Amino acid sequence: MTEHTSPPSDARADTNAAADRSEPTTAGAAEARHAPITVLQVEPDARSAELLEAFAARLTDRFQVGSVGRFADALDAVETGVGVGGERVPVDCVVTEQRLPDGDGVALTERLREAGRGVPIVFHTTCPGEEREAAAFGAGADAYFEKGADRGRFDAIVDRIRALVDERRERGVETNAGSASSPRASGTPGETLRSEE
């Protein structure tokens, strides 16, 4: 597994400096670390969609996974929420395949970032190659995993989603608590991780 970290933006550096000055262990931050995580999976292959859902359910009880198979449905779900237990729930993270029947994951990422959506975006794809990975990160993706059926890969994906969502929630708690820093701009990519397993 190889880690890649994006260079920090000025807003991210300001957020990190503020985090160093303040104690992020507020009750709100602790609650955020245990709150459910709603994942929108954009996956046209039903079997692949089932695999992520099954592994996430086995690894943690925090995840709620809703799946769609098309680019257009993903845009709608991010806007209106994912159906979970008969109600619409806001999306905390998007996990997308690169190849979609009506578009691709890079274009989806670009659209979400252009719309100011700061939700973490993780690629879980059958498209290997440094050029495609670079395009995903260039569009604003937060992590990139090549598909494989081994459990270790799903452990890594679930761990990365959890870390990205918890980090985003903690920044929101710190900002809401009156932090003197400006929040990281929506859509600015954070740390990135690539799995070569």
Short mmCIF file of C-alpha atoms in Angstrom, two decimals:
data_model
loop_
_atom_site.label_atom_id
_atom_site.label_comp_id
_atom_site.label_asym_id
_atom_site.label_seq_id
_atom_site.Cartn_x
_atom_site.Cartn_y
_atom_site.Cartn_z
CA MET A 1 0.00 0.00 0.00
CA THR A 2 1.39 3.38 -0.98
CA GLU A 3 0.29 6.69 0.49
CA HIS A 4 0.07 9.87 -1.55
CA THR A 5 -0.66 13.18 0.13
CA SER A 6 -1.83 16.25 -1.74
CA PRO A 7 0.01 19.49 -1.03
CA PRO A 8 -1.93 21.49 1.57
CA SER A 9 -3.89 24.50 0.41
CA ASP A 10 -3.64 27.73 2.37
CA ALA A 11 -7.08 27.05 3.87
CA ARG A 12 -5.98 23.57 4.93
CA ALA A 13 -2.79 24.96 6.48
CA ASP A 14 -4.90 27.49 8.41
CA THR A 15 -7.17 24.68 9.64
CA ASN A 16 -4.17 22.59 10.73
CA ALA A 17 -2.64 25.55 12.57
CA ALA A 18 -5.92 26.20 14.38
CA ALA A 19 -6.20 22.52 15.27
CA ASP A 20 -2.73 22.71 16.82
CA ARG A 21 -3.83 25.67 18.97
CA SER A 22 -7.11 24.14 20.15
CA GLU A 23 -8.04 20.87 21.80
CA PRO A 24 -10.23 18.90 19.33
CA THR A 25 -11.53 16.49 21.98
CA THR A 26 -14.86 18.23 22.50
CA ALA A 27 -18.01 16.24 23.15
CA GLY A 28 -19.16 17.07 19.62
CA ALA A 29 -15.98 15.62 18.10
CA ALA A 30 -16.39 12.43 20.14
CA GLU A 31 -19.99 12.10 18.99
CA ALA A 32 -18.93 12.62 15.37
CA ARG A 33 -16.46 9.73 15.66
CA HIS A 34 -19.27 7.34 16.61
CA ALA A 35 -22.10 8.62 14.40
CA PRO A 36 -23.32 6.48 11.49
CA ILE A 37 -21.63 7.02 8.13
CA THR A 38 -23.83 7.06 5.03
CA VAL A 39 -21.97 5.90 1.94
CA LEU A 40 -23.27 6.41 -1.59
CA GLN A 41 -21.79 3.69 -3.77
CA VAL A 42 -21.87 4.42 -7.51
CA GLU A 43 -21.42 0.97 -9.00
CA PRO A 44 -23.11 -0.39 -12.14
CA ASP A 45 -22.17 -4.01 -11.34
CA ALA A 46 -24.61 -5.48 -8.80
CA ARG A 47 -22.14 -8.13 -7.57
CA SER A 48 -19.45 -5.53 -6.87
CA ALA A 49 -22.02 -3.37 -5.08
CA GLU A 50 -23.01 -6.31 -2.89
CA LEU A 51 -19.38 -7.03 -1.97
CA LEU A 52 -18.71 -3.56 -0.57
CA GLU A 53 -22.03 -3.56 1.27
CA ALA A 54 -21.35 -7.01 2.77
CA PHE A 55 -17.79 -6.22 3.88
CA ALA A 56 -18.80 -2.86 5.34
CA ALA A 57 -21.59 -4.55 7.34
CA ARG A 58 -19.18 -7.20 8.64
CA LEU A 59 -16.44 -4.73 9.56
CA THR A 60 -18.47 -2.02 11.30
CA ASP A 61 -21.98 -1.18 12.40
CA ARG A 62 -21.44 2.53 11.61
CA PHE A 63 -21.89 2.22 7.84
CA GLN A 64 -25.12 2.60 5.90
CA VAL A 65 -24.51 1.89 2.21
CA GLY A 66 -26.89 2.93 -0.54
CA SER A 67 -26.04 2.01 -4.11
CA VAL A 68 -26.87 3.50 -7.49
CA GLY A 69 -25.58 2.39 -10.88
CA ARG A 70 -25.57 5.58 -12.90
CA PHE A 71 -23.88 9.00 -12.95
CA ALA A 72 -27.19 10.87 -13.03
CA ASP A 73 -28.57 8.88 -10.09
CA ALA A 74 -25.43 9.67 -8.11
CA LEU A 75 -25.84 13.41 -8.64
CA ASP A 76 -29.45 13.15 -7.50
CA ALA A 77 -28.56 11.07 -4.43
CA VAL A 78 -25.87 13.53 -3.30
CA GLU A 79 -28.41 16.34 -3.65
CA THR A 80 -31.40 14.61 -2.01
CA GLY A 81 -29.84 11.89 0.15
CA VAL A 82 -29.69 8.11 0.07
CA GLY A 83 -32.66 5.94 0.92
CA VAL A 84 -31.92 4.14 4.20
CA GLY A 85 -34.62 2.51 6.30
CA GLY A 86 -37.40 4.21 4.37
CA GLU A 87 -36.04 7.76 4.71
CA ARG A 88 -33.58 10.00 2.86
CA VAL A 89 -30.25 10.38 4.68
CA PRO A 90 -27.50 12.87 3.72
CA VAL A 91 -24.46 11.35 2.00
CA ASP A 92 -21.22 11.40 4.02
CA CYS A 93 -18.97 9.78 1.39
CA VAL A 94 -19.15 8.75 -2.27
CA VAL A 95 -17.46 5.54 -3.44
CA THR A 96 -17.40 5.36 -7.23
CA GLU A 97 -16.34 3.10 -10.06
CA GLN A 98 -14.58 4.91 -12.90
CA ARG A 99 -16.66 3.26 -15.65
CA LEU A 100 -20.32 4.22 -15.48
CA PRO A 101 -22.99 3.60 -18.14
CA ASP A 102 -23.78 7.31 -18.53
CA GLY A 103 -20.44 8.91 -17.67
CA ASP A 104 -17.37 8.22 -15.57
CA GLY A 105 -16.11 8.66 -12.03
CA VAL A 106 -13.72 11.48 -12.90
CA ALA A 107 -16.53 13.53 -14.48
CA LEU A 108 -18.73 12.76 -11.44
CA THR A 109 -15.98 13.99 -9.12
CA GLU A 110 -15.52 17.16 -11.18
CA ARG A 111 -19.27 17.89 -11.10
CA LEU A 112 -19.48 17.38 -7.35
CA ARG A 113 -16.46 19.59 -6.69
CA GLU A 114 -17.72 22.30 -9.09
CA ALA A 115 -21.02 22.27 -7.18
CA GLY A 116 -19.11 22.90 -3.94
CA ARG A 117 -19.69 19.42 -2.54
CA GLY A 118 -16.91 18.73 -0.04
CA VAL A 119 -18.03 15.16 0.56
CA PRO A 120 -15.09 12.71 0.44
CA ILE A 121 -14.85 10.77 -2.84
CA VAL A 122 -13.19 7.37 -2.98
CA PHE A 123 -12.55 5.46 -6.20
CA HIS A 124 -12.97 1.67 -6.10
CA THR A 125 -12.41 0.72 -9.68
CA THR A 126 -11.44 -1.82 -12.29
CA CYS A 127 -9.40 0.87 -14.09
CA PRO A 128 -5.74 0.46 -13.19
CA GLY A 129 -3.08 2.86 -14.31
CA GLU A 130 -1.29 5.92 -13.07
CA GLU A 131 -2.91 8.20 -15.67
CA ARG A 132 -6.43 7.31 -14.54
CA GLU A 133 -5.44 7.58 -10.90
CA ALA A 134 -3.86 10.99 -11.54
CA ALA A 135 -7.02 12.13 -13.35
CA ALA A 136 -9.14 11.05 -10.36
CA PHE A 137 -6.94 12.92 -7.87
CA GLY A 138 -6.75 15.91 -10.22
CA ALA A 139 -10.57 16.07 -10.24
CA GLY A 140 -10.66 16.09 -6.43
CA ALA A 141 -10.80 12.44 -5.34
CA ASP A 142 -9.59 11.63 -1.84
CA ALA A 143 -8.54 7.99 -2.34
CA TYR A 144 -8.12 5.47 -5.16
CA PHE A 145 -8.35 1.68 -4.82
CA GLU A 146 -8.12 -0.89 -7.57
CA LYS A 147 -10.72 -3.63 -7.27
CA GLY A 148 -9.92 -7.03 -5.88
CA ALA A 149 -11.90 -9.52 -3.82
CA ASP A 150 -9.44 -9.90 -0.95
CA ARG A 151 -10.66 -8.87 2.49
CA GLY A 152 -7.62 -6.70 3.18
CA ARG A 153 -8.62 -4.37 0.37
CA PHE A 154 -12.10 -3.89 1.82
CA ASP A 155 -10.62 -3.35 5.29
CA ALA A 156 -8.46 -0.58 3.82
CA ILE A 157 -11.40 1.02 1.97
CA VAL A 158 -13.62 0.99 5.06
CA ASP A 159 -10.81 2.36 7.24
CA ARG A 160 -10.11 5.15 4.73
CA ILE A 161 -13.79 6.12 4.43
CA ARG A 162 -14.08 6.21 8.22
CA ALA A 163 -10.97 8.41 8.53
CA LEU A 164 -12.08 10.82 5.79
CA VAL A 165 -15.59 11.24 7.19
CA ASP A 166 -14.41 11.57 10.80
CA GLU A 167 -11.82 14.19 9.76
CA ARG A 168 -14.46 16.16 7.85
CA ARG A 169 -16.88 16.00 10.77
CA GLU A 170 -14.24 17.10 13.27
CA ARG A 171 -13.38 20.10 11.10
CA GLY A 172 -17.09 20.95 11.06
CA VAL A 173 -17.29 20.65 14.86
CA GLU A 174 -14.21 22.86 15.32
CA THR A 175 -15.58 25.44 12.88
CA ASN A 176 -18.98 25.42 14.57
CA ALA A 177 -17.32 25.77 17.99
CA GLY A 178 -16.01 29.19 16.95
CA SER A 179 -12.55 28.35 15.70
CA ALA A 180 -10.67 31.46 14.63
CA SER A 181 -9.53 29.81 11.42
CA SER A 182 -11.36 29.74 8.16
CA PRO A 183 -12.65 26.29 7.25
CA ARG A 184 -11.12 24.33 4.41
CA ALA A 185 -12.86 25.28 1.19
CA SER A 186 -15.52 22.85 0.05
CA GLY A 187 -14.24 20.45 -2.53
CA THR A 188 -10.57 20.91 -1.75
CA PRO A 189 -9.03 17.45 -1.73
CA GLY A 190 -7.48 16.29 1.52
CA GLU A 191 -5.06 13.53 2.13
CA THR A 192 -5.04 10.88 -0.54
CA LEU A 193 -4.28 7.20 -0.36
CA ARG A 194 -3.61 4.69 -3.06
CA SER A 195 -3.82 0.97 -2.54
CA GLU A 196 -1.80 -1.30 -4.77
CA GLU A 197 -2.80 -4.51 -3.01
#
